[in-house]
Amino acid sequence: MLQWVYIELWRFLKALSRYPMELLGGFLGVLMVFTLFIYGARYLAGPAFFGDRLETLVVSLLAWTLALSLLSHIASTLAEEALSGILEQLALTRPGLLGVVLTRSALSLLQMGLLNIPLFLAVTLVSGARLDFDWLILLPLLTLALGALGLGLLLGGLALIYKRLGQLISILQFPLLGLFLIRFEALARPWGDLGYLLPLTPSVGALRLILGREQVPEWSLLVLSGVNALAYLVLGLVFFRRALRSARRQGTLGTH
């Protein structure tokens, strides 16, 4: 298994060095979306449109960017492997297809970290938001990544069966953005509590409090973030395994 991780790490580093414009294009594309959104809203509604909500909005958009990248990575990678005809060969490797997917997802998280650190700094400069960095954000960031991985495994399971999910991922990004923009912590009960049962919402709420409000979230919210992330991760793992067995039974794993 360690040898496979080393091989995938070498493959990851070679891809970064060979296709640097891919990383740069992703960075510039996301930064352009942020800039157009913020300055467009200010132009249409006036400078005071965001008020004290600017920081929470920026945090929600950054969390959405990270989660969407992780969520779509597995399905898009499996679709590419199916198109190139090596998906079945990956399933026959020693770590298995699930091991390959998890290893590549961990490495993609490293790539997204390299992308989001300068993006974080650039967005704060462009928007003028004052975000309070605290090492406590590592906990909700971890739960956000785990929950997004679970959702990515759900989409990956669908990709094993249906192969192409590009349009579905394009549609899902808008409900996910709406989900991240809702402040469930400000809603009255029971709607606020029920909202935290949705995927990734407790992690985003904790990030908003730490970065945007300069508040330390209650430990109950952090624990809820971990439980929510683990629940969707387990759901994604179970669904992916069942989808893999179904694709093998139908003999469609190696077809596109």
mmCIF file of C-alpha atoms in Angstrom, residues 135-145 202-204 206-207 210 217 222 225:
data_model
loop_
_atom_site.group_PDB
_atom_site.id
_atom_site.type_symbol
_atom_site.label_atom_id
_atom_site.label_comp_id
_atom_site.label_asym_id
_atom_site.label_seq_id
_atom_site.Cartn_x
_atom_site.Cartn_y
_atom_site.Cartn_z
ATOM 1 C CA TRP A 135 -5.716 27.525 14.305
ATOM 2 C CA LEU A 136 -9.103 26.290 15.512
ATOM 3 C CA ILE A 137 -10.339 26.496 11.904
ATOM 4 C CA LEU A 138 -8.355 23.346 11.130
ATOM 5 C CA LEU A 139 -11.025 21.277 12.892
ATOM 6 C CA PRO A 140 -14.030 22.473 10.827
ATOM 7 C CA LEU A 141 -11.847 22.422 7.709
ATOM 8 C CA LEU A 142 -11.087 18.756 8.390
ATOM 9 C CA THR A 143 -14.749 17.902 8.917
ATOM 10 C CA LEU A 144 -15.654 19.872 5.783
ATOM 11 C CA ALA A 145 -13.132 17.846 3.775
ATOM 12 C CA PRO A 202 -22.266 22.505 10.718
ATOM 13 C CA SER A 203 -18.697 22.796 9.407
ATOM 14 C CA VAL A 204 -19.552 25.891 7.376
ATOM 15 C CA ALA A 206 -18.273 26.865 12.556
ATOM 16 C CA LEU A 207 -16.001 28.403 9.896
ATOM 17 C CA ILE A 210 -14.304 31.616 13.633
ATOM 18 C CA PRO A 217 -17.963 28.168 18.410
ATOM 19 C CA LEU A 222 -17.722 21.268 16.582
ATOM 20 C CA SER A 225 -19.589 18.957 12.615
#
